[in-house]
Amino acid sequence: VTPVPPDPHVHETLTRLWSRPPGLWGWLSAVNHRAIGIRYVVTAFVFMLLAGVLALVMRLQLARPDLGVVGPAAFNQVFTLHGTTMMFLFAVPMLEGIGIYLVPLMIGTRDMAFPRLNAFGYWVYLFAGLALWGSFFAGSAPDAGWFNYPPFAGPAYSPGPNIDFYVTMITFIEVAALVAAVELIVTVFKQRAPGMSLGRMPIFVWAQLVMSFMIVFAMPPLMLVSVELMLDRVIGAHFFNPAAGGNPILWQHLFWIFGHPDVYIILIPALGIVSMIVPTAARVPLAGYVLVAMSIVAIGFLSFGLWVHHMYATGLALMGLNFFAAVGMVVTLPSAVQIFAWLATIWRGTLRITTAFLYVLGFLVLLVLGGITGVMLSSPAFDWQAHDSYFVVAHFHYILVGGAVLPIFAALYFWFPKMTGRLLSERLGRWNFWLTFIGVHVTFFPLHFVGLRGMVRRVYTYLPGLGFDTMNLVATIGAFLMGAGVLLLAVNIVWSLRRGEVAGPNPWGASTLEWAAASPPDQYNFAAIPTVRSRDPLWEQEHLGLVDGGPGSSYLTLDPESPRREVVVTTVLDAAPDHIAMLPGPTTWPLWAAIGAATAFLGSMVHLLLVPVGALIFLVSVIGWLWPKDDSPP
Amino acid sequence: MRRLAPAVTLAAGLGGCAGVQSALDPAGPGAARIGELAAFFTVVTLAASAVVIALVLYAVARARRRAHPETLPLRDDAFILLGGFAGPAVILISFQVLSALTSAEVSRPPAEPALTVEVTGHQFWWEVRYPAFGITTANEIHIPAGVPVEVRVTASDVIHSFWVPRLHGKIDMTPGKTAVWWVQADAPGRFRGQCAEFCGLQHSLMAFWVFAEPPDAFEAWVAARRRGRPAGDDPRVERGRTVFFEAGCAHCHAVRGVNEPRFTGAVGPDLTHLASRRTLAAATVDNNRATLTAFILEPHALKPGVRMPPTRLDSARLDALVAFLESLR
């Protein structure tokens, strides 16, 4: 089908209805999912660039033995902030942001279920990120590694404010992650276009759904454990103090019950991205749709049984370790199933190689290589040698760069035209891809061997003559290649925003609903809500019902007397139309609520009185936020 | 940047193909068994990934040249389950069985250990005790070659991890908890170990050496350690002994027969036989007069963040102190 623009009068009314007020105040009051999604993506991208610069600083320091680019105290902050930023401020928010932007478009609705909550989540994320980086520029960033083990991170051995920033920010930022997850779950379950049963959802939406559920279950243990450490630090509790009967191993269990699923929280939406790009490039429907969806759900469950992988060397009983090892082997299978589903899709298709698809190919190579070292590391015996060495650093960078960064770049190339109306330059894209892809290997491949030769993680320097020198130098060169690749992507984005080729609604000939909306989408996404009868509606349906009164059917009509922000609510399994819901409009109250929450959280480090002050601002803001407007339905 | 000769004179000449700290060059049964497992894993997984990547590239090359979609020779789901489930499952089951067997084998020593060494991790050095002989030393572990040695590890402050890659995998040293591990060196030699758990500012330079010796040499070493400080009549050494107290060294460091057993704290390494140790500052530099002097005066120049404070001494008193420390053979 080719999308048909709506009647100009309808377009005008709907645009007015769904727009935010103009000016800075209007910008601050935006609650629309596309605005919030793009803010997440842009902010996360900036944090990725910043954390990338930290990586280059580390690689410079480690290029030769015994260098003095940065001292040990600064180095510890640099690697801690690199990991913390990449995990908490880049990967998860970036993938949630892409989801917040795309999911409503893919399922054919006009906005997410709780638009104001969405805005609140973004502001919380932004403030947490700014505070964390503020601590770095103030010279007291967290410095105990991203997993922050006590007792080293406890009050006795890290008395400064550094770790206070860590525990406060981690707890705070999880609020944003949880808000986005709840929002995505409700939207996916209740706002799919009529006819889009669970079995017709795009795989990316499946992935976002599973990711969101994982966030809901994985983040609370982390919040719990960081609050426990906060209590140890602030009021002298002894959760992790062995001298007073506490147990440092408790932190490791609770942290990794969050931390291992977190890797899959990042990987799963990336797998979803790949499952959208591969069928589009091959121009055939995804092979094994049900197997792929089931695999994603299976990974979601299995990933909660892997946390002891990070604790094999703590001296736990071997019998227990073997169970976790077995789960580690099993969790490989659903990933392998997906790889073969993509392979089957490509095998059948007629392929057009775009930069997005090149990134997918790069992702496949890295995922396979990172996956096999992952299988090796899930063996206790092998892990006893490789644990906490550079082998592990090499492994998880293959998984995270391969499994998350490359698919995120692929997603940028693929959906940039939808977000901006213009295509990214494919020519720059090739350079951008090859530099990044080669850079990743040159950086991380040698580090496997450095690790097995005995180089441990988190060292600011190493002595000459231990067999580490040459390969560290190679890794540093690779890091700069990678940096150049990422820089080219930034250049491409800036250039294409102004000069890029105009895309049109469906530049790749893709099959899912977001490509039926304009590029960039109108304020209201869809003038009429489409009816879905297929997994690939744009390929297989003659009519989508995108125009009011046209063939197909539409469930939303415009009341010219009192237009409201309406969405269709459908049933969870079959997406049968159920009722019409009214969504709230733009407001700055979520911003004020986030300011209140930030005052309470951040203020707790400065003066405890700021906690009630922040709570009061929060309370007033929430009242304002929920205050009924005159035109709201009774 | 380090103005002192690094501790690599020890490393030089003992080379090996990969290095003194390399798990790729096993020198004991623990590391050897794990190395065999790793080699098997590597060969099988590299072969499997080569097949997968080749299939993908082959499919891409074919699909590029085609004008119309094709079907697979078998049903999509059958293809996916065969390649993505059945194939990997066979490999993974074999991995799991081998992994469990190897892990069980290397988690215990091959024979009843004849000797127990207690190693305690401190920021940023290693306290080493031989309870059977009443010996305390630091940053150097001597063991008899060819027999398993039990290693009981713990930590006094934060979590450290005990790792000698050429001999065996690592075991965490957690405060409040003692973990039991073992090492065995097949032949006499020197093996470098390093702290593997991030423990603070000098995690990077928290290393140690294991010396595996023939049984008679090991017994001689034990006998020499059990003797106290040799008697001497060098007046400079006697002056140095006084400086050891006056300069505050004795608050943290024990020298048996001088301030021990009255003082038994282990804030810093036991110095009873300091002069016989090969390295200083947790295997950071060779132990000689220059490094010793420099470390006493400005420990932070060598190891920023080390717990030892700088010492102010005029040259006469410094000479005496160094002479005293050098007499501790």
mmCIF file of C-alpha atoms in Angstrom, chain B residues 201-310:
data_model
loop_
_atom_site.group_PDB
_atom_site.id
_atom_site.type_symbol
_atom_site.label_atom_id
_atom_site.label_comp_id
_atom_site.label_asym_id
_atom_site.label_seq_id
_atom_site.Cartn_x
_atom_site.Cartn_y
_atom_site.Cartn_z
ATOM 1 C CA LEU B 201 44.808 2.744 43.840
ATOM 2 C CA GLN B 202 47.605 0.199 43.584
ATOM 3 C CA HIS B 203 45.672 -2.811 42.360
ATOM 4 C CA SER B 204 47.892 -2.578 39.276
ATOM 5 C CA LEU B 205 51.153 -3.140 41.141
ATOM 6 C CA MET B 206 49.984 -5.712 43.670
ATOM 7 C CA ALA B 207 51.938 -8.734 42.521
ATOM 8 C CA PHE B 208 54.020 -11.532 44.015
ATOM 9 C CA TRP B 209 56.323 -14.360 43.033
ATOM 10 C CA VAL B 210 56.006 -18.065 43.650
ATOM 11 C CA PHE B 211 59.331 -19.877 43.906
ATOM 12 C CA ALA B 212 59.070 -23.624 43.389
ATOM 13 C CA GLU B 213 62.207 -25.331 44.627
ATOM 14 C CA PRO B 214 63.563 -28.854 44.843
ATOM 15 C CA PRO B 215 62.654 -30.402 48.240
ATOM 16 C CA ASP B 216 66.092 -29.949 49.804
ATOM 17 C CA ALA B 217 66.344 -26.334 48.690
ATOM 18 C CA PHE B 218 62.878 -25.694 50.065
ATOM 19 C CA GLU B 219 63.829 -27.247 53.404
ATOM 20 C CA ALA B 220 66.950 -25.109 53.508
ATOM 21 C CA TRP B 221 64.828 -22.029 52.837
ATOM 22 C CA VAL B 222 62.481 -22.978 55.675
ATOM 23 C CA ALA B 223 65.366 -23.571 58.046
ATOM 24 C CA ALA B 224 66.892 -20.201 57.201
ATOM 25 C CA ARG B 225 63.537 -18.439 57.764
ATOM 26 C CA ARG B 226 63.119 -20.072 61.155
ATOM 27 C CA ARG B 227 66.370 -18.596 62.364
ATOM 28 C CA GLY B 228 65.990 -15.138 63.819
ATOM 29 C CA ARG B 229 68.031 -12.106 62.949
ATOM 30 C CA PRO B 230 71.719 -13.042 62.620
ATOM 31 C CA ALA B 231 73.828 -11.561 65.382
ATOM 32 C CA GLY B 232 76.324 -8.945 64.232
ATOM 33 C CA ASP B 233 78.607 -6.341 65.641
ATOM 34 C CA ASP B 234 78.439 -3.716 62.896
ATOM 35 C CA PRO B 235 77.758 -0.492 64.805
ATOM 36 C CA ARG B 236 76.001 1.000 61.782
ATOM 37 C CA VAL B 237 73.483 -1.852 61.880
ATOM 38 C CA GLU B 238 72.945 -1.266 65.600
ATOM 39 C CA ARG B 239 72.341 2.440 64.939
ATOM 40 C CA GLY B 240 69.930 1.448 62.195
ATOM 41 C CA ARG B 241 68.073 -0.745 64.646
ATOM 42 C CA THR B 242 67.449 2.335 66.774
ATOM 43 C CA VAL B 243 66.381 4.354 63.738
ATOM 44 C CA PHE B 244 63.911 1.550 62.896
ATOM 45 C CA PHE B 245 62.106 2.471 66.124
ATOM 46 C CA GLU B 246 62.644 6.242 66.052
ATOM 47 C CA ALA B 247 61.497 6.705 62.459
ATOM 48 C CA GLY B 248 58.262 4.865 63.168
ATOM 49 C CA CYS B 249 58.945 1.803 60.998
ATOM 50 C CA ALA B 250 58.385 -0.474 63.983
ATOM 51 C CA HIS B 251 54.789 0.679 64.325
ATOM 52 C CA CYS B 252 53.752 -1.203 61.216
ATOM 53 C CA HIS B 253 56.512 -3.674 60.343
ATOM 54 C CA ALA B 254 57.554 -6.637 62.458
ATOM 55 C CA VAL B 255 61.105 -7.938 62.678
ATOM 56 C CA ARG B 256 61.278 -11.087 64.750
ATOM 57 C CA GLY B 257 63.654 -10.699 67.658
ATOM 58 C CA VAL B 258 63.577 -6.907 67.367
ATOM 59 C CA ASN B 259 60.004 -5.713 67.911
ATOM 60 C CA GLU B 260 58.265 -9.059 67.608
ATOM 61 C CA PRO B 261 56.712 -10.923 69.481
ATOM 62 C CA ARG B 262 55.954 -7.797 71.538
ATOM 63 C CA PHE B 263 54.540 -6.269 68.382
ATOM 64 C CA THR B 264 52.711 -8.586 66.044
ATOM 65 C CA GLY B 265 50.547 -6.268 63.971
ATOM 66 C CA ALA B 266 50.630 -6.704 60.246
ATOM 67 C CA VAL B 267 49.903 -3.202 59.006
ATOM 68 C CA GLY B 268 52.858 -3.631 56.668
ATOM 69 C CA PRO B 269 54.882 -6.622 55.542
ATOM 70 C CA ASP B 270 56.974 -8.609 58.030
ATOM 71 C CA LEU B 271 60.599 -7.598 57.498
ATOM 72 C CA THR B 272 62.370 -10.348 59.417
ATOM 73 C CA HIS B 273 64.127 -11.624 56.291
ATOM 74 C CA LEU B 274 63.648 -8.607 54.054
ATOM 75 C CA ALA B 275 67.138 -8.691 52.613
ATOM 76 C CA SER B 276 66.654 -12.203 51.283
ATOM 77 C CA ARG B 277 63.582 -11.221 49.275
ATOM 78 C CA ARG B 278 64.042 -10.714 45.559
ATOM 79 C CA THR B 279 61.657 -7.809 45.082
ATOM 80 C CA LEU B 280 60.203 -4.848 46.941
ATOM 81 C CA ALA B 281 56.791 -3.215 47.078
ATOM 82 C CA ALA B 282 54.796 -6.331 46.131
ATOM 83 C CA ALA B 283 56.992 -7.390 43.224
ATOM 84 C CA THR B 284 57.174 -3.927 41.739
ATOM 85 C CA VAL B 285 60.963 -3.444 41.736
ATOM 86 C CA ASP B 286 64.073 -5.512 42.374
ATOM 87 C CA ASN B 287 65.294 -5.432 45.933
ATOM 88 C CA ASN B 288 68.582 -3.519 46.089
ATOM 89 C CA ARG B 289 70.030 -0.615 47.995
ATOM 90 C CA ALA B 290 68.844 2.029 45.541
ATOM 91 C CA THR B 291 65.257 0.847 45.379
ATOM 92 C CA LEU B 292 65.091 0.229 49.106
ATOM 93 C CA THR B 293 66.369 3.705 49.896
ATOM 94 C CA ALA B 294 64.051 5.345 47.418
ATOM 95 C CA PHE B 295 61.047 3.406 48.676
ATOM 96 C CA ILE B 296 61.714 4.347 52.305
ATOM 97 C CA LEU B 297 61.964 8.041 51.458
ATOM 98 C CA GLU B 298 59.158 8.421 48.915
ATOM 99 C CA PRO B 299 57.038 5.299 48.574
ATOM 100 C CA HIS B 300 54.413 7.265 46.651
ATOM 101 C CA ALA B 301 56.849 8.130 43.896
ATOM 102 C CA LEU B 302 57.148 4.424 43.165
ATOM 103 C CA LYS B 303 53.594 3.349 43.961
ATOM 104 C CA PRO B 304 51.153 6.253 44.198
ATOM 105 C CA GLY B 305 48.486 5.435 46.739
ATOM 106 C CA VAL B 306 50.518 2.888 48.683
ATOM 107 C CA ARG B 307 49.670 2.842 52.382
ATOM 108 C CA MET B 308 53.226 3.498 53.602
ATOM 109 C CA PRO B 309 53.897 7.156 54.457
ATOM 110 C CA PRO B 310 57.076 8.940 53.334
#
